[in-house]
Tab-separated table of C-alpha atoms in Angstrom:
chain	number	residue	atom	x	y	z
X	550	MET	CA	17.807	62.985	-12.702
X	551	ASP	CA	18.676	59.665	-14.521
X	552	ARG	CA	19.804	58.350	-11.043
X	553	LEU	CA	16.665	59.730	-9.308
X	554	PHE	CA	14.277	57.606	-12.600
X	555	ASN	CA	16.672	54.480	-12.202
X	556	ILE	CA	15.904	54.503	-8.217
X	557	ILE	CA	11.746	55.079	-8.920
X	558	ARG	CA	11.832	52.353	-11.890
X	559	ASN	CA	13.645	49.881	-9.814
X	560	GLN	CA	10.725	50.094	-7.180
X	561	PHE	CA	8.296	48.515	-9.597
X	562	ILE	CA	8.001	45.436	-11.347
X	563	ASP	CA	7.175	45.752	-15.112
X	564	VAL	CA	8.020	41.806	-15.998
X	565	ILE	CA	6.831	38.486	-14.212
X	566	GLU	CA	8.202	35.585	-15.693
X	567	TRP	CA	9.708	32.422	-14.140
X	568	THR	CA	12.464	30.127	-16.007
X	569	ASP	CA	12.970	26.194	-14.466
X	570	ASP	CA	15.681	24.248	-15.632
X	571	SER	CA	15.138	21.809	-12.628
X	572	ARG	CA	12.548	18.714	-12.764
X	573	ASP	CA	11.344	18.522	-9.517
X	574	THR	CA	10.166	21.799	-8.825
X	575	LEU	CA	6.261	22.156	-8.106
X	576	SER	CA	5.340	25.288	-7.150
X	577	PHE	CA	7.371	28.688	-7.000
X	578	ARG	CA	6.542	31.951	-5.416
X	579	TRP	CA	7.588	34.745	-7.055
X	580	PRO	CA	10.205	37.129	-5.168
X	581	ASP	CA	9.281	40.586	-5.667
X	582	GLU	CA	11.732	42.042	-3.294
X	583	ASP	CA	9.329	44.100	-1.418
X	584	ARG	CA	8.518	45.854	-4.588
X	585	GLU	CA	5.271	46.503	-6.041
X	586	ILE	CA	3.665	45.647	-9.596
X	587	LYS	CA	3.056	48.463	-11.567
X	588	ASN	CA	-0.092	49.156	-14.245
X	589	GLY	CA	0.358	47.625	-17.441
X	590	ALA	CA	3.105	45.102	-16.031
X	591	GLN	CA	3.472	42.337	-18.202
X	592	LEU	CA	3.128	38.251	-16.699
X	593	ILE	CA	4.634	35.552	-19.046
X	594	VAL	CA	3.382	32.328	-18.433
X	595	ARG	CA	5.123	29.556	-20.204
X	596	GLU	CA	3.982	25.831	-21.070
X	597	SER	CA	3.205	23.482	-18.541
X	598	GLN	CA	2.904	26.525	-16.091
X	599	LEU	CA	0.029	27.968	-13.994
X	600	VAL	CA	0.186	31.598	-12.101
X	601	GLN	CA	-2.108	32.010	-9.415
X	602	PHE	CA	-2.512	35.444	-7.648
X	603	VAL	CA	-3.146	35.681	-4.092
X	604	ALA	CA	-3.956	39.329	-2.125
X	605	ALA	CA	-4.802	39.651	1.002
X	606	GLY	CA	-4.887	36.087	1.986
X	607	GLN	CA	-7.699	35.434	-0.912
X	608	PHE	CA	-7.082	33.499	-4.241
X	609	ALA	CA	-7.165	35.818	-6.869
X	610	ASP	CA	-6.896	35.695	-10.394
X	611	LEU	CA	-5.511	32.219	-12.444
X	612	PHE	CA	-3.814	32.229	-15.641
X	613	GLY	CA	-2.900	29.612	-18.109
X	614	PRO	CA	0.224	29.758	-20.709
X	615	GLY	CA	0.340	33.000	-22.409
X	616	LYS	CA	1.729	36.795	-22.357
X	617	TYR	CA	-0.670	39.331	-20.609
X	618	THR	CA	-0.866	42.584	-19.763
X	619	LEU	CA	-2.004	43.257	-16.308
X	620	THR	CA	-4.965	45.687	-16.535
X	621	THR	CA	-8.285	46.209	-14.435
X	622	GLU	CA	-9.810	44.244	-17.099
X	623	ASN	CA	-7.803	40.957	-16.722
X	624	ILE	CA	-7.672	41.014	-13.324
X	625	PRO	CA	-11.282	41.043	-12.094
X	626	ILE	CA	-11.028	39.052	-8.939
X	627	LEU	CA	-7.783	41.178	-8.061
X	628	SER	CA	-9.886	44.398	-8.278
X	629	THR	CA	-12.494	43.205	-6.244
X	630	ILE	CA	-10.251	42.133	-3.692
X	631	LEU	CA	-8.040	45.200	-3.259
X	632	GLY	CA	-11.417	47.524	-3.895
X	633	TRP	CA	-10.221	49.242	-7.105
X	634	LYS	CA	-14.166	50.074	-8.144
X	635	TYR	CA	-13.069	52.840	-11.186
X	636	GLY	CA	-9.784	50.685	-12.257
X	637	PHE	CA	-6.360	51.081	-10.826
X	638	GLN	CA	-3.427	53.646	-11.945
X	639	SER	CA	-1.162	53.099	-9.220
X	640	PRO	CA	1.276	49.982	-8.338
X	641	PHE	CA	0.261	47.458	-6.093
X	642	LYS	CA	1.255	44.262	-4.136
X	643	CYS	CA	0.274	40.635	-4.169
X	644	ASP	CA	1.943	37.569	-4.029
X	645	VAL	CA	2.452	35.638	-7.198
X	646	TYR	CA	2.608	31.556	-7.385
X	647	TYR	CA	4.019	29.677	-10.425
X	648	LEU	CA	2.862	25.818	-9.909
X	649	ASN	CA	4.546	23.221	-12.500
X	650	THR	CA	1.716	21.661	-14.622
X	651	ARG	CA	4.027	18.741	-16.289
X	652	LEU	CA	3.424	14.992	-15.508
X	653	PHE	CA	5.583	13.821	-12.655
X	654	THR	CA	6.062	10.328	-12.995
X	655	GLY	CA	7.378	7.359	-11.303
X	656	ASN	CA	6.712	8.275	-7.963
X	657	LYS	CA	6.822	5.294	-5.531
X	658	TRP	CA	4.317	4.596	-2.533
X	659	GLY	CA	4.212	1.673	0.144
X	660	THR	CA	2.402	1.204	3.177
X	661	ALA	CA	4.655	1.325	5.683
X	662	ASN	CA	2.885	-0.763	8.102
X	663	PRO	CA	-0.132	-3.269	7.303
X	664	VAL	CA	-3.774	-2.176	6.321
X	665	MET	CA	-6.384	-3.852	7.639
X	666	MET	CA	-9.101	-4.841	5.290
X	667	ARG	CA	-12.421	-7.066	5.807
X	668	ASP	CA	-12.859	-10.121	3.481
X	669	PRO	CA	-15.596	-12.656	3.068
X	670	ASP	CA	-13.668	-15.462	3.429
X	671	PHE	CA	-10.838	-14.843	5.502
X	672	GLY	CA	-12.060	-12.179	7.651
X	673	VAL	CA	-10.350	-9.340	9.050
X	674	VAL	CA	-6.731	-9.197	6.853
X	675	ARG	CA	-3.427	-7.481	7.153
X	676	LEU	CA	-1.767	-6.883	4.136
X	677	ARG	CA	1.098	-4.385	2.940
X	678	ALA	CA	1.478	-3.067	-0.413
X	679	PHE	CA	3.867	-0.671	-2.691
X	680	GLY	CA	3.838	0.558	-6.247
X	681	THR	CA	4.248	3.878	-8.664
X	682	TYR	CA	1.880	6.869	-10.093
X	683	ASP	CA	2.021	9.528	-11.947
X	684	PHE	CA	0.452	12.851	-11.104
X	685	ARG	CA	0.010	16.207	-12.168
X	686	ILE	CA	-0.839	19.694	-10.608
X	687	VAL	CA	-4.918	20.516	-12.113
X	688	ASP	CA	-6.423	22.774	-9.605
X	689	ALA	CA	-3.473	25.192	-8.061
X	690	PRO	CA	-5.516	26.953	-5.222
X	691	ARG	CA	-6.426	24.083	-3.520
X	692	PHE	CA	-2.870	22.422	-4.185
X	693	LEU	CA	-1.220	25.553	-2.790
X	694	LYS	CA	-3.880	25.800	0.068
X	695	GLU	CA	-3.463	21.862	1.300
X	696	VAL	CA	0.211	20.813	-0.095
X	697	ALA	CA	2.573	23.640	-0.599
X	698	GLY	CA	1.173	26.024	1.397
X	699	THR	CA	3.316	29.443	1.087
X	700	ASP	CA	6.501	28.040	0.436
X	701	GLN	CA	8.778	30.195	-1.737
X	702	HIS	CA	10.105	26.930	-3.379
X	703	PHE	CA	8.241	23.859	-3.151
X	704	ARG	CA	9.968	20.723	-4.479
X	705	LEU	CA	9.190	16.813	-5.308
X	706	ASP	CA	11.014	15.577	-2.440
X	707	GLU	CA	9.417	17.088	0.171
X	708	PHE	CA	5.900	16.619	-1.527
X	709	GLN	CA	7.045	12.551	-1.948
X	710	ASP	CA	7.602	12.237	2.044
X	711	THR	CA	4.100	14.140	2.729
X	712	MET	CA	1.908	12.430	0.150
X	713	ARG	CA	2.918	8.771	0.167
X	714	SER	CA	1.440	8.523	3.655
X	715	ARG	CA	-1.708	10.508	2.008
X	716	ILE	CA	-1.797	8.069	-1.222
X	717	VAL	CA	-1.955	5.064	0.996
X	718	SER	CA	-4.839	6.666	3.234
X	719	VAL	CA	-6.584	7.027	0.129
X	720	PHE	CA	-5.713	3.403	-1.184
X	721	THR	CA	-6.806	2.030	1.810
X	722	ASP	CA	-10.338	3.869	1.692
X	723	ALA	CA	-10.703	2.979	-1.971
X	724	LEU	CA	-10.052	-0.482	-1.213
X	725	ALA	CA	-12.556	-1.041	1.528
X	726	ARG	CA	-15.000	0.763	-0.769
X	727	ALA	CA	-14.359	-1.215	-3.802
X	728	HIS	CA	-15.295	-4.477	-1.946
X	729	VAL	CA	-12.259	-6.428	-3.647
X	730	PRO	CA	-11.533	-10.348	-2.560
X	731	VAL	CA	-8.030	-10.555	-0.804
X	732	LEU	CA	-7.496	-13.148	-3.492
X	733	ASP	CA	-7.848	-10.720	-6.252
X	734	VAL	CA	-5.899	-8.219	-4.553
X	735	ALA	CA	-3.138	-10.801	-3.895
X	736	GLY	CA	-3.299	-12.715	-7.605
X	737	ARG	CA	-4.310	-9.420	-10.226
X	738	TYR	CA	-2.000	-6.585	-9.411
X	739	ALA	CA	-2.461	-4.684	-13.055
X	740	GLU	CA	-6.074	-5.460	-12.902
X	741	MET	CA	-6.426	-4.121	-9.495
X	742	GLY	CA	-4.425	-0.665	-10.119
X	743	GLU	CA	-6.576	0.062	-13.111
X	744	ALA	CA	-9.611	-0.577	-11.353
X	745	LEU	CA	-8.859	1.064	-7.959
X	746	LEU	CA	-7.592	4.533	-10.454
X	747	PRO	CA	-11.385	5.656	-11.081
X	748	VAL	CA	-11.856	5.428	-7.275
X	749	ILE	CA	-8.229	6.986	-6.342
X	750	ASN	CA	-8.577	9.590	-8.174
X	751	PRO	CA	-12.053	12.133	-7.190
X	752	ALA	CA	-10.579	11.622	-4.004
X	753	VAL	CA	-7.373	12.537	-4.489
X	754	ARG	CA	-7.956	15.983	-6.696
X	755	GLU	CA	-11.067	16.843	-4.322
X	756	LYS	CA	-8.763	16.607	-1.466
X	757	TYR	CA	-5.186	17.995	-2.860
X	758	GLY	CA	-5.634	19.686	-6.580
X	759	LEU	CA	-3.928	16.859	-8.162
X	760	GLU	CA	-4.917	14.253	-11.017
X	761	ILE	CA	-3.281	10.862	-10.642
X	762	SER	CA	-3.116	9.382	-14.282
X	763	SER	CA	-1.323	6.148	-13.393
X	764	PHE	CA	-1.624	4.113	-10.188
X	765	VAL	CA	0.489	0.979	-10.298
X	766	LEU	CA	0.774	-2.113	-7.783
X	767	GLU	CA	3.723	-3.754	-7.961
X	768	ASN	CA	3.536	-6.239	-4.934
X	769	VAL	CA	0.771	-7.060	-2.631
X	770	SER	CA	1.501	-9.273	0.414
X	771	VAL	CA	-0.591	-11.119	2.750
X	772	PRO	CA	-0.259	-13.591	5.671
X	773	PRO	CA	0.973	-17.103	4.899
X	774	GLU	CA	-2.374	-18.567	5.937
X	775	VAL	CA	-3.728	-16.683	3.157
X	776	GLU	CA	-0.821	-17.524	0.314
X	777	GLN	CA	-1.450	-20.919	1.076
X	778	ALA	CA	-4.868	-20.396	0.356
X	779	ILE	CA	-4.275	-18.973	-2.895
X	780	ASP	CA	-2.044	-22.001	-3.550
X	781	LYS	CA	-4.856	-24.547	-2.647
X	782	GLN	CA	-7.107	-22.775	-4.927
X	783	GLY	CA	-4.782	-23.184	-7.756
X	784	SER	CA	-4.323	-26.949	-7.176
X	785	MET	CA	-8.165	-27.621	-7.230
X	786	ARG	CA	-8.421	-25.642	-10.648
X	787	ALA	CA	-6.181	-28.013	-12.290
X	788	ILE	CA	-7.216	-31.034	-10.565
X	789	GLY	CA	-11.115	-29.749	-11.562
X	790	ASN	CA	-9.800	-29.772	-15.382
X	791	LEU	CA	-7.271	-32.940	-14.923
X	792	ASN	CA	-9.935	-35.232	-16.035
X	793	ASP	CA	-11.004	-33.667	-19.286
X	794	TYR	CA	-7.161	-33.380	-19.970
X	795	VAL	CA	-6.387	-37.062	-19.652
X	796	LYS	CA	-8.918	-38.022	-22.078
X	797	TYR	CA	-7.914	-35.396	-24.363
X	798	GLN	CA	-4.447	-36.852	-24.385
X	799	MET	CA	-5.569	-40.293	-24.537
X	800	GLY	CA	-7.521	-40.015	-27.862
X	801	LEU	CA	-5.105	-37.695	-29.128
X	802	GLY	CA	-2.409	-40.684	-29.066
X	803	MET	CA	-4.850	-43.532	-29.845
X	804	GLY	CA	-6.015	-41.117	-32.838
X	805	GLN	CA	-2.112	-41.336	-34.136
X	806	GLY	CA	-1.721	-44.307	-33.495
X	807	GLY	CA	-2.654	-46.404	-36.943
X	808	ASP	CA	-1.006	-46.701	-40.023
X	809	SER	CA	-3.692	-45.797	-41.960
X	810	GLY	CA	-3.406	-42.779	-44.483
X	811	ALA	CA	-4.300	-39.236	-44.407
X	812	GLY	CA	-7.503	-39.785	-45.048
X	813	ALA	CA	-8.730	-41.992	-41.868
X	814	ALA	CA	-7.244	-39.701	-39.530
X	815	PRO	CA	-10.629	-37.985	-38.467
X	816	ALA	CA	-11.987	-41.532	-37.840
X	817	GLN	CA	-9.357	-42.584	-35.917
X	818	MET	CA	-9.298	-39.707	-33.877
X	819	ALA	CA	-12.849	-40.061	-33.202
X	820	MET	CA	-12.420	-43.338	-32.273
X	821	GLY	CA	-9.361	-42.787	-30.062
X	822	PHE	CA	-11.290	-40.196	-28.063
X	823	ALA	CA	-14.055	-42.612	-27.887
X	824	MET	CA	-11.896	-44.906	-26.050
X	825	ALA	CA	-10.298	-42.781	-23.764
X	826	GLN	CA	-13.292	-41.961	-22.690
X	827	GLU	CA	-14.830	-45.763	-22.190
X	828	MET	CA	-11.331	-46.139	-20.396
X	829	MET	CA	-11.637	-43.249	-17.869
X	830	ARG	CA	-15.215	-44.669	-17.189
X	831	GLY	CA	-13.597	-48.161	-16.488
X	832	MET	CA	-10.992	-46.584	-14.090
X	833	GLN	CA	-13.396	-44.800	-12.014
X	834	GLY	CA	-15.554	-47.987	-11.816
X	835	SER	CA	-12.341	-50.122	-11.139
X	836	MET	CA	-11.460	-47.786	-7.499
X	837	ALA	CA	-15.010	-49.140	-6.471
X	838	PRO	CA	-14.296	-52.282	-4.206
X	839	ALA	CA	-15.568	-55.252	-5.245
X	840	HIS	CA	-18.385	-56.597	-3.099
X	841	GLY	CA	-17.926	-59.628	-0.890
X	842	LEU	CA	-14.339	-60.542	-1.795
X	843	GLY	CA	-13.350	-59.279	1.642
X	844	THR	CA	-15.754	-61.868	3.434
X	845	GLN	CA	-15.139	-64.776	0.648
X	846	ALA	CA	-11.221	-64.493	1.435
X	847	ALA	CA	-11.752	-64.100	5.318
X	848	GLY	CA	-13.848	-67.149	5.243
X	849	GLY	CA	-11.629	-69.076	3.220
X	850	ALA	CA	-14.272	-71.115	1.692
X	851	GLY	CA	-14.155	-68.931	-1.819
X	852	GLN	CA	-14.974	-71.678	-4.755
X	853	GLY	CA	-13.302	-69.101	-7.796
X	854	MET	CA	-10.116	-70.687	-9.656
X	855	LEU	CA	-7.046	-68.425	-10.604
X	856	GLY	CA	-4.588	-70.017	-12.548
X	857	GLY	CA	-5.915	-73.489	-11.123
X	858	THR	CA	-5.605	-72.570	-7.913
X	859	PRO	CA	-8.873	-72.357	-5.037
X	860	SER	CA	-9.105	-68.354	-4.671
X	861	GLY	CA	-10.175	-68.991	-0.983
X	862	GLN	CA	-7.668	-71.650	-0.084
X	863	GLY	CA	-3.924	-71.324	0.389
X	864	THR	CA	-2.007	-68.645	-1.780
X	865	ALA	CA	-1.283	-68.306	-5.464
X	866	ARG	CA	1.927	-67.606	-6.724
X	867	VAL	CA	2.328	-64.794	-9.228
X	868	GLU	CA	5.229	-63.912	-11.172
X	869	GLU	CA	5.761	-59.747	-12.051
X	870	GLN	CA	6.244	-59.199	-15.641
X	871	GLY	CA	6.608	-55.490	-16.536
X	872	PRO	CA	3.499	-53.370	-15.938
X	873	ASN	CA	0.906	-56.279	-16.063
X	874	ALA	CA	1.061	-59.165	-13.835
X	875	VAL	CA	0.231	-62.812	-15.279
X	876	PRO	CA	-1.249	-64.815	-12.479
X	877	GLY	CA	-0.557	-68.771	-12.383
X	878	ARG	CA	2.899	-68.811	-12.930
X	879	GLY	CA	5.918	-68.905	-10.516
X	880	ASP	CA	6.783	-66.311	-8.259
X	881	ALA	CA	10.250	-64.923	-7.556
X	882	THR	CA	9.184	-61.866	-5.070
X	883	GLY	CA	7.038	-63.870	-2.651
X	884	THR	CA	3.209	-64.735	-2.768
X	885	PHE	CA	-0.193	-63.185	-2.950
X	886	SER	CA	-3.203	-64.000	-1.050
X	887	GLY	CA	-5.831	-65.770	-3.703
X	888	ALA	CA	-8.211	-62.822	-2.487
X	889	ALA	CA	-6.104	-60.123	-3.632
X	890	VAL	CA	-5.559	-61.517	-7.051
X	891	ALA	CA	-9.378	-61.974	-7.319
X	892	GLY	CA	-10.043	-58.495	-6.537
X	893	GLU	CA	-7.430	-57.233	-9.196
X	894	VAL	CA	-9.303	-59.461	-11.652
X	895	ALA	CA	-12.580	-58.467	-10.838
X	896	GLY	CA	-11.642	-54.683	-11.107
X	897	LEU	CA	-10.682	-55.681	-14.706
X	898	ASP	CA	-14.286	-56.430	-15.437
X	899	GLY	CA	-15.278	-52.915	-15.745
X	900	LEU	CA	-12.760	-52.059	-18.597
X	901	THR	CA	-13.686	-52.019	-22.132
X	902	VAL	CA	-10.225	-51.070	-23.612
X	903	LEU	CA	-7.310	-53.523	-22.017
X	904	THR	CA	-3.797	-53.903	-22.376
X	905	PRO	CA	-2.479	-57.518	-23.237
X	906	GLY	CA	-1.203	-58.030	-19.743
X	907	GLN	CA	-4.820	-57.217	-18.351
X	908	ALA	CA	-6.157	-59.603	-20.971
X	909	ALA	CA	-3.645	-62.112	-19.613
X	910	ALA	CA	-5.155	-61.846	-16.151
X	911	LEU	CA	-8.475	-61.996	-17.146
X	912	LEU	CA	-8.098	-64.957	-19.041
X	913	SER	CA	-6.088	-66.485	-16.381
X	914	VAL	CA	-3.280	-67.254	-19.295
X	915	PRO	CA	0.529	-66.043	-19.868
X	916	GLU	CA	0.384	-62.607	-21.569
X	917	GLU	CA	2.671	-64.363	-24.649
X	918	ASP	CA	-0.568	-66.244	-25.212
X	919	VAL	CA	-2.089	-63.338	-25.902
X	920	MET	CA	0.590	-61.399	-28.003
X	921	ALA	CA	0.716	-64.779	-29.724
X	922	SER	CA	-3.246	-64.746	-30.725
X	923	ILE	CA	-3.058	-60.905	-31.838
X	924	GLN	CA	0.442	-61.768	-34.176
X	925	ALA	CA	-1.760	-64.704	-35.577
X	926	GLY	CA	-4.473	-62.353	-36.201
X	927	ASP	CA	-6.996	-64.430	-34.038
X	928	LEU	CA	-7.347	-61.763	-31.690
X	929	LYS	CA	-8.243	-58.105	-32.841
X	930	ALA	CA	-6.103	-55.487	-31.508
X	931	ARG	CA	-4.586	-51.774	-32.413
X	932	LYS	CA	-1.281	-50.719	-32.027
X	933	ILE	CA	-0.338	-46.980	-30.583
X	934	GLY	CA	3.063	-46.438	-30.622
X	935	SER	CA	5.044	-49.571	-29.140
X	936	ALA	CA	1.763	-50.693	-27.081
X	937	TRP	CA	-1.246	-52.384	-27.896
X	938	ARG	CA	-4.806	-51.776	-27.218
X	939	ILE	CA	-7.722	-54.804	-26.821
X	940	ALA	CA	-11.444	-53.766	-26.917
X	941	ARG	CA	-13.341	-55.611	-24.406
X	942	SER	CA	-15.785	-56.541	-27.485
X	943	ALA	CA	-12.680	-57.829	-29.491
X	944	LEU	CA	-11.973	-60.275	-26.758
X	945	ASP	CA	-15.336	-61.624	-26.002
X	946	GLU	CA	-15.215	-62.024	-29.817
X	947	PHE	CA	-12.363	-63.692	-29.708
X	948	LEU	CA	-14.009	-66.243	-26.860
X	949	ARG	CA	-16.950	-66.784	-28.841
X	950	GLY	CA	-15.025	-68.146	-31.914
């Protein structure tokens, strides 16, 4: 009699539960071993689990974490599917699926082939991308229907191969809808991942029942011509700011070059920046060609004098003295045409701040004479580090005196 009772009892399921020690199971179909679930059976759902009942090919009741006694009251959908108008007393059969709802992190994705995107600057561009994403299951019926199917034990490795192409497809669609320029895609990975996440997430949830909690672009490869354009764009930005940078550095050096006390520092800084701006304007003006010099030199009839030599006749000898050439002296390296020297001097007319060498060239005297006047106090100049700078107004005052 006891043996018969055990046989009958083993034909029915009275406890349904599933424990999983692995870290890669997404869904698991509980094995009923051709047994039936009896009235009042216990259903145990642990944290990070969902249980989905499926009967007659239809999704029935869904259970979150907790312990349940299966009666007509807590399985209303199943009761409707199986036609229990007045409740059930006899055992029944249905499929029970456990789903793992924990966060699965660090899943890799990437484009096996280049994806096409349209860009306003470069037209149609092919690019490759790869990165990682984190996800969890949030819609059990949709995940079972679209991803896992009726597999007994659906694991992460099966999912990764299948999902990689799906993520790439959704990524491509999201990139097209977001209208992001190629230059931004190739240079701002972190921001791009965060920007695309709100676009990718609804599509993945609707199609596969998943929530993407993190979407990271680790690298985007673009064609060589696009890489060159990115490099040129960065260079142009640097050139655009170069003028301000040079003026700042020059002003800073001039402001710190004096020997006055700390109380004079603000005034020195202000004067330094003003002098730097004047020097920059003077250098820009010196780049413009001096009108009429070329014609005068070619005709050989110029009457300007530089170091006692007519600028339009023969040649003038110039000796190199460091960075500042002083006209009117012997030359060990060759000769320069009078027109070339005159052009150099004409370029100094626009400068408001001069070096001793430039002042010497403008006055047609040796640089030693200029330095001697500075040392004697006759010519006012300011020493910046180891170099001297002469304001044009100070030079004019020296000439008038």
